[in-house]
Short mmCIF file of C-alpha atoms in Angstrom, two decimals:
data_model
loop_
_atom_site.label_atom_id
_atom_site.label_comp_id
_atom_site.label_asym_id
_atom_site.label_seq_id
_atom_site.Cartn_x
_atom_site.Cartn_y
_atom_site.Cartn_z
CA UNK U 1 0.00 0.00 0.00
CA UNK U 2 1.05 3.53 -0.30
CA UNK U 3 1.56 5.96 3.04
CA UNK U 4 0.59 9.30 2.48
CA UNK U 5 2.43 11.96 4.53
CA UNK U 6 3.95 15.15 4.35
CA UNK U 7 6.86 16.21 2.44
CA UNK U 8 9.66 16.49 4.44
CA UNK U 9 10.64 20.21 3.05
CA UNK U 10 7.20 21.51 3.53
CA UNK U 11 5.99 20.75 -0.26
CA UNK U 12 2.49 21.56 -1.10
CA UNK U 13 2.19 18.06 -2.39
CA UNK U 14 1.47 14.71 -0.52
CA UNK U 15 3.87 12.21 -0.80
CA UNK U 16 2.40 9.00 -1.96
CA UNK U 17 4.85 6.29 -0.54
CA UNK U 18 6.92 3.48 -1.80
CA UNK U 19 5.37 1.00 -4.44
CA UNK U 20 4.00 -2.31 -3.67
CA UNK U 21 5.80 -5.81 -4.73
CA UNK U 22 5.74 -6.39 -8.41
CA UNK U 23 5.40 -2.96 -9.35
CA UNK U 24 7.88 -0.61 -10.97
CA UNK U 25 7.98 3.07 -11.37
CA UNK U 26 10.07 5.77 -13.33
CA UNK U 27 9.86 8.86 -13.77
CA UNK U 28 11.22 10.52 -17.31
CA UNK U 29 11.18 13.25 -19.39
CA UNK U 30 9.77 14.76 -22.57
CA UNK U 31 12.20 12.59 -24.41
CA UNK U 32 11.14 9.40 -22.50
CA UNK U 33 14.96 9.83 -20.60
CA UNK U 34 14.83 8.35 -17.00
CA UNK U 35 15.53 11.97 -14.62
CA UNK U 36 17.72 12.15 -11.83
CA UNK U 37 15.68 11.60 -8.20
CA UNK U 38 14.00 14.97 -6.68
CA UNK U 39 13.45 15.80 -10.45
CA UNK U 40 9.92 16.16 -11.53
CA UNK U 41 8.41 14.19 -14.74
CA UNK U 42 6.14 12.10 -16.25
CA UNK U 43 5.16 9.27 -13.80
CA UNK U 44 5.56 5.76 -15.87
CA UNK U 45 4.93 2.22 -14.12
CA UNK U 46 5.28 -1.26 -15.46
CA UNK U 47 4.41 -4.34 -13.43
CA UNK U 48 2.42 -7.65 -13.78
CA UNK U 49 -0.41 -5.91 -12.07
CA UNK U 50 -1.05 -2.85 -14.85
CA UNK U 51 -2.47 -4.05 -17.67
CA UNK U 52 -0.95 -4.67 -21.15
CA UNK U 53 -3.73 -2.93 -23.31
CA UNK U 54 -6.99 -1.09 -23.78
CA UNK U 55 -9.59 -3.54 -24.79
CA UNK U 56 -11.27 -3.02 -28.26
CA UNK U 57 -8.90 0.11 -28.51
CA UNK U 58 -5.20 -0.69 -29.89
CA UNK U 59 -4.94 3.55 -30.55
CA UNK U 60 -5.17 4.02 -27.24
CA UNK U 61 -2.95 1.13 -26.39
CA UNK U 62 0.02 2.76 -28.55
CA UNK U 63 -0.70 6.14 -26.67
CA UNK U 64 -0.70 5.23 -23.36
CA UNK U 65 2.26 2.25 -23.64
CA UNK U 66 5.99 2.92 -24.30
CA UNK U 67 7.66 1.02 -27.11
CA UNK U 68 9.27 -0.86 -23.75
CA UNK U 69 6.38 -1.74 -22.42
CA UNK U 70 5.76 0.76 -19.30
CA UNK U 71 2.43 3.00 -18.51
CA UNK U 72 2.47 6.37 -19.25
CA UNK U 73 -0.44 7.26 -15.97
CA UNK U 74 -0.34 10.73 -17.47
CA UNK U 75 0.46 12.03 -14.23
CA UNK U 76 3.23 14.42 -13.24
CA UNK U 77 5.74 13.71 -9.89
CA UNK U 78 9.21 12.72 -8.77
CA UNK U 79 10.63 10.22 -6.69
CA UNK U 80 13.33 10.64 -3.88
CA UNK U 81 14.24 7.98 -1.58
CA UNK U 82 12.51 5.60 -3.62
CA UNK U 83 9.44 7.22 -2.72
CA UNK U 84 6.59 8.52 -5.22
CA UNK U 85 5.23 12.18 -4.92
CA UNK U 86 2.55 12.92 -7.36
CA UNK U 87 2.70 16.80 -8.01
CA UNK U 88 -0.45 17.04 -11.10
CA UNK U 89 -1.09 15.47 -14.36
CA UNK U 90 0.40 16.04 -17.25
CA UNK U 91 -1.61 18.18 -19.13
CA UNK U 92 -1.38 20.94 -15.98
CA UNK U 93 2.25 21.46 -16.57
CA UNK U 94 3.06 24.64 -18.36
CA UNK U 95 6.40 24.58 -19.81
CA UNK U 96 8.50 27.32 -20.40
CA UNK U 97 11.98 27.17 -21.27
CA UNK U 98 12.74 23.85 -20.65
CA UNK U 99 11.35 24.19 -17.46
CA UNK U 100 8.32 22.11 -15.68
CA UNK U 101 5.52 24.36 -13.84
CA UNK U 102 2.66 22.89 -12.21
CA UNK U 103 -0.31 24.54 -12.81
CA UNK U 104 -1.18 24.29 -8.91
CA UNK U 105 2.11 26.45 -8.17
CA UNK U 106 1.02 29.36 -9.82
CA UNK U 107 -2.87 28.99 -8.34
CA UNK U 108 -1.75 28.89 -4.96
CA UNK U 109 0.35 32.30 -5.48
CA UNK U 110 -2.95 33.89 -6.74
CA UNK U 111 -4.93 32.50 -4.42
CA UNK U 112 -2.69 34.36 -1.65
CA UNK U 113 -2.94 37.86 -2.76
CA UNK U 114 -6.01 39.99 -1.56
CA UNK U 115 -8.62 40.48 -3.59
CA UNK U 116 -9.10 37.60 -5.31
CA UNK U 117 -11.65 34.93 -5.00
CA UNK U 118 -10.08 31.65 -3.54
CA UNK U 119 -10.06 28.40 -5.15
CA UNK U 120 -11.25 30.29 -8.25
CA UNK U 121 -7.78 30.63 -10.11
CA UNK U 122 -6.75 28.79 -13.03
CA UNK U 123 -3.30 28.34 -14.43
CA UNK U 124 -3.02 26.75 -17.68
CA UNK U 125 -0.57 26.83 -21.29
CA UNK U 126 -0.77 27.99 -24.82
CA UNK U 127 1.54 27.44 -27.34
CA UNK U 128 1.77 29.06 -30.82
CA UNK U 129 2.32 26.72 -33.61
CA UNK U 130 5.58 28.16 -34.45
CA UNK U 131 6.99 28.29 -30.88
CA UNK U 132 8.69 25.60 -28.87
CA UNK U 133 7.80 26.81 -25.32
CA UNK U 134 4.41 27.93 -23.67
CA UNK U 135 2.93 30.86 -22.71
CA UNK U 136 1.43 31.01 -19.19
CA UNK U 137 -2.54 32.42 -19.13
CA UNK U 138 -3.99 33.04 -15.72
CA UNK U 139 -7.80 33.34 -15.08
CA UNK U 140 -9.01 34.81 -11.78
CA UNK U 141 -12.29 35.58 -9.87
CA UNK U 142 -11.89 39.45 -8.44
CA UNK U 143 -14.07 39.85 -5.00
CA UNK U 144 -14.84 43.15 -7.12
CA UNK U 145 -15.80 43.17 -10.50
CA UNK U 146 -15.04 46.48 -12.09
CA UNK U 147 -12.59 48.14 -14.55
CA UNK U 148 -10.04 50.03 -12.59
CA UNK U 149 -9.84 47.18 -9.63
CA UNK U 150 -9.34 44.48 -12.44
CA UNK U 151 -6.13 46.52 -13.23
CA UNK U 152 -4.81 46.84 -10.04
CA UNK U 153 -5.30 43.12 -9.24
CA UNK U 154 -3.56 42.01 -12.60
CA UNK U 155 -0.59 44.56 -11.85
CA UNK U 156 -0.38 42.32 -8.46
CA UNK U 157 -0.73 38.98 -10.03
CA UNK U 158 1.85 39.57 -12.57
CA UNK U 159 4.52 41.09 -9.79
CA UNK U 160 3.87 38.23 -7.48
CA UNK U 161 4.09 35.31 -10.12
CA UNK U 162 7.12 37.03 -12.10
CA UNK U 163 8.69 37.36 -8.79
CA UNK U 164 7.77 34.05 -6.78
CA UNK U 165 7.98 31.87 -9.99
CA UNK U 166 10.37 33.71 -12.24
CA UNK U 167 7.78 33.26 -15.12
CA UNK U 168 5.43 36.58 -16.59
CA UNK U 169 2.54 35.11 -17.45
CA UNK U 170 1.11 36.36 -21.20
CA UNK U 171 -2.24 36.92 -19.94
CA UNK U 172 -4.16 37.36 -16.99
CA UNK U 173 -7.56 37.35 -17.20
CA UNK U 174 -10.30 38.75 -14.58
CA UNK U 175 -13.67 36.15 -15.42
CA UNK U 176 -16.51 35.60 -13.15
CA UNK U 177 -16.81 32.46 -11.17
CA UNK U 178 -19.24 30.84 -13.19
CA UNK U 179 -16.97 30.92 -16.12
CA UNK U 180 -14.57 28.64 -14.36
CA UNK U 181 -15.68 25.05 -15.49
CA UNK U 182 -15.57 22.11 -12.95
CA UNK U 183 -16.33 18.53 -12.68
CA UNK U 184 -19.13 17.29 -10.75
CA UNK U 185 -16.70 17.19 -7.81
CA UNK U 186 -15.79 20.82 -8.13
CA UNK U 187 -12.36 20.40 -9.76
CA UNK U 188 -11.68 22.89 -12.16
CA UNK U 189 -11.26 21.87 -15.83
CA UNK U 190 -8.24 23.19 -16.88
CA UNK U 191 -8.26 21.68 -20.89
CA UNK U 192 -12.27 23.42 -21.05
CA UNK U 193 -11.39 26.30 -19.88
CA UNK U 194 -7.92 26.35 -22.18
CA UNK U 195 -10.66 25.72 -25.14
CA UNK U 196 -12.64 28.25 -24.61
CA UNK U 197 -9.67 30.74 -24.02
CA UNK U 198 -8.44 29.87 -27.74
CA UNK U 199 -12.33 29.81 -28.93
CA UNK U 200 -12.29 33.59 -28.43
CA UNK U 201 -14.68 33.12 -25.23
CA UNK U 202 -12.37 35.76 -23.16
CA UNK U 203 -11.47 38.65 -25.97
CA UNK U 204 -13.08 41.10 -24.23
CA UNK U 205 -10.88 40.06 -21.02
CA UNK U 206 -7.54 40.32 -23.27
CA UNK U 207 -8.02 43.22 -24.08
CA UNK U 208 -7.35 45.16 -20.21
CA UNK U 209 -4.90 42.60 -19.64
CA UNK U 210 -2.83 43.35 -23.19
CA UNK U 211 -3.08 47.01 -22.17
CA UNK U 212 -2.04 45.96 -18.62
CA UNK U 213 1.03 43.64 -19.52
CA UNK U 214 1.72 46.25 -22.28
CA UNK U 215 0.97 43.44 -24.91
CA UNK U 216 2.14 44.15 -27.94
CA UNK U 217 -1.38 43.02 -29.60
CA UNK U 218 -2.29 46.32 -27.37
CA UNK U 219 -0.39 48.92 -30.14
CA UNK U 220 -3.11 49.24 -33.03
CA UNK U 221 -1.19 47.18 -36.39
CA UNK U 222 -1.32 51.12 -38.27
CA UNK U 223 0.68 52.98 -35.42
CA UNK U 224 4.00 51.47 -36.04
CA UNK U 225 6.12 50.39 -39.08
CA UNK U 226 9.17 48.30 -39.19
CA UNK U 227 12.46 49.81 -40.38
CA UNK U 228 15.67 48.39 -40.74
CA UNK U 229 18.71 51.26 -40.49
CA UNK U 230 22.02 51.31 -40.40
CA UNK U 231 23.51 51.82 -36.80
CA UNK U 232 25.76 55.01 -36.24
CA UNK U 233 27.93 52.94 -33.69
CA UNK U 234 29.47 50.86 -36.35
CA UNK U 235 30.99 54.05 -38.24
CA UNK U 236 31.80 55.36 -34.93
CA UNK U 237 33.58 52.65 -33.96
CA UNK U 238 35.56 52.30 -37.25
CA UNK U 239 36.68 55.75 -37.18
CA UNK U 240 37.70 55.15 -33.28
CA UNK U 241 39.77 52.32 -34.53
CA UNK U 242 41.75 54.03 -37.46
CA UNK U 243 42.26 57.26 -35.28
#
């Protein structure tokens, strides 16, 4: 069985314990490379218990299998002393740089700050099809709905996340609490609400926070033009050098 309990270094997560006999877990990364222990990943596990495919489905077999044979659970953790700590799942990991953020990490910040209705933030990625890293969006409930709090609470929200997680999110967005979707057991939906972010559902929302971030989808298309010129410091610099 598995012992829940505290992290020793005062984690917000709960560890989950050591596995049972017969089962084997790993924990790798994006390139399916087992990580070093303490490092967080994608939680794999292989054992005569887990079994070998979806019925009736062999797509979903090749998904959720490794050409090795372990189980991709989906889920997000690390292990250290040969014990399991599940941290989210894989699809609330925002990463940026290279680098693995749980969605919870930046809700809990959020969640902290005044203002701000708790248990009513959501932290989730987007990714433009010609970049290789994510962008961070942040939707929050305000205990105040109107336009000149909004700003003040996303100026607060972007200095405590830049500065707590060293990570500017792209957007934050002020929504009511009802536009939060959760499951029946009052989990928010993270993928929903991502869709209806990129369905155009929260335009009117972008808007304050491009002209609070100082977006540059905030600067109308017509105000500026591009202009390549030649820089003075390179003549400057070869008339330094012959003098």
């Amino acid at each position: 069985d598995f012992l829940a309990r505290p992290d020793p270094d005062d984690s917000p997560f709960v560890e989950a314990g050591c596995p049972v006999p017969g089962l084997s877990i790993r924990v790798v990364d994006r390139a399916g490379e087992t990580v070093e222990e303490g490092t967080s990943g994608h939680v794999q596990l292989c054992g005569e218990m887990i079994a070998s495919e979806n019925y009736g489905n062999p797509r979903a077999t090749e998904e959720a299998f490794t050409d090795d044979g372990w189980l991709d659970t989906g889920d997000v953790g690390f292990i250290r002393d040969g014990r399991l700590t599940i941290t989210g799942r894989s699809k609330d990991v925002i990463i940026i740089n290279g680098r693995n953020i749980a969605s919870r990490e930046i809700e809990s910040l959020v969640d902290a700050l005044d203002g701000v209705r708790v248990a009513c933030t959501a932290a989730f990625a987007i990714r433009e099809a010609d970049s290789d890293t994510d962008q961070l969006v942040v939707a929050f409930s305000p205990l105040v709905d109107n336009q000149e709090g909004n700003r003040r609470q996303i100026e607060a929200i972007l200095h405590c996340v830049a500065l707590k997680s060293g990570v500017r999110p792209s957007y934050i967005l002020p929504v009511a609490a009802s536009d939060i979707p959760r499951s029946s057991s009052g989990k928010i939906l993270r993928v929903q609400l991502r869709e209806r972010f990129l369905a155009g559902q929260f335009d009117e929302e972008m808007k304050l926070s491009d002209i609070v971030l100082e977006s540059a989808s905030a600067i109308p298309s017509w105000f500026t033009r591009r202009q390549w010129v030649e820089s003075r410091l390179r003549h400057r610099a070869h008339s330094t050098a012959q003098g």
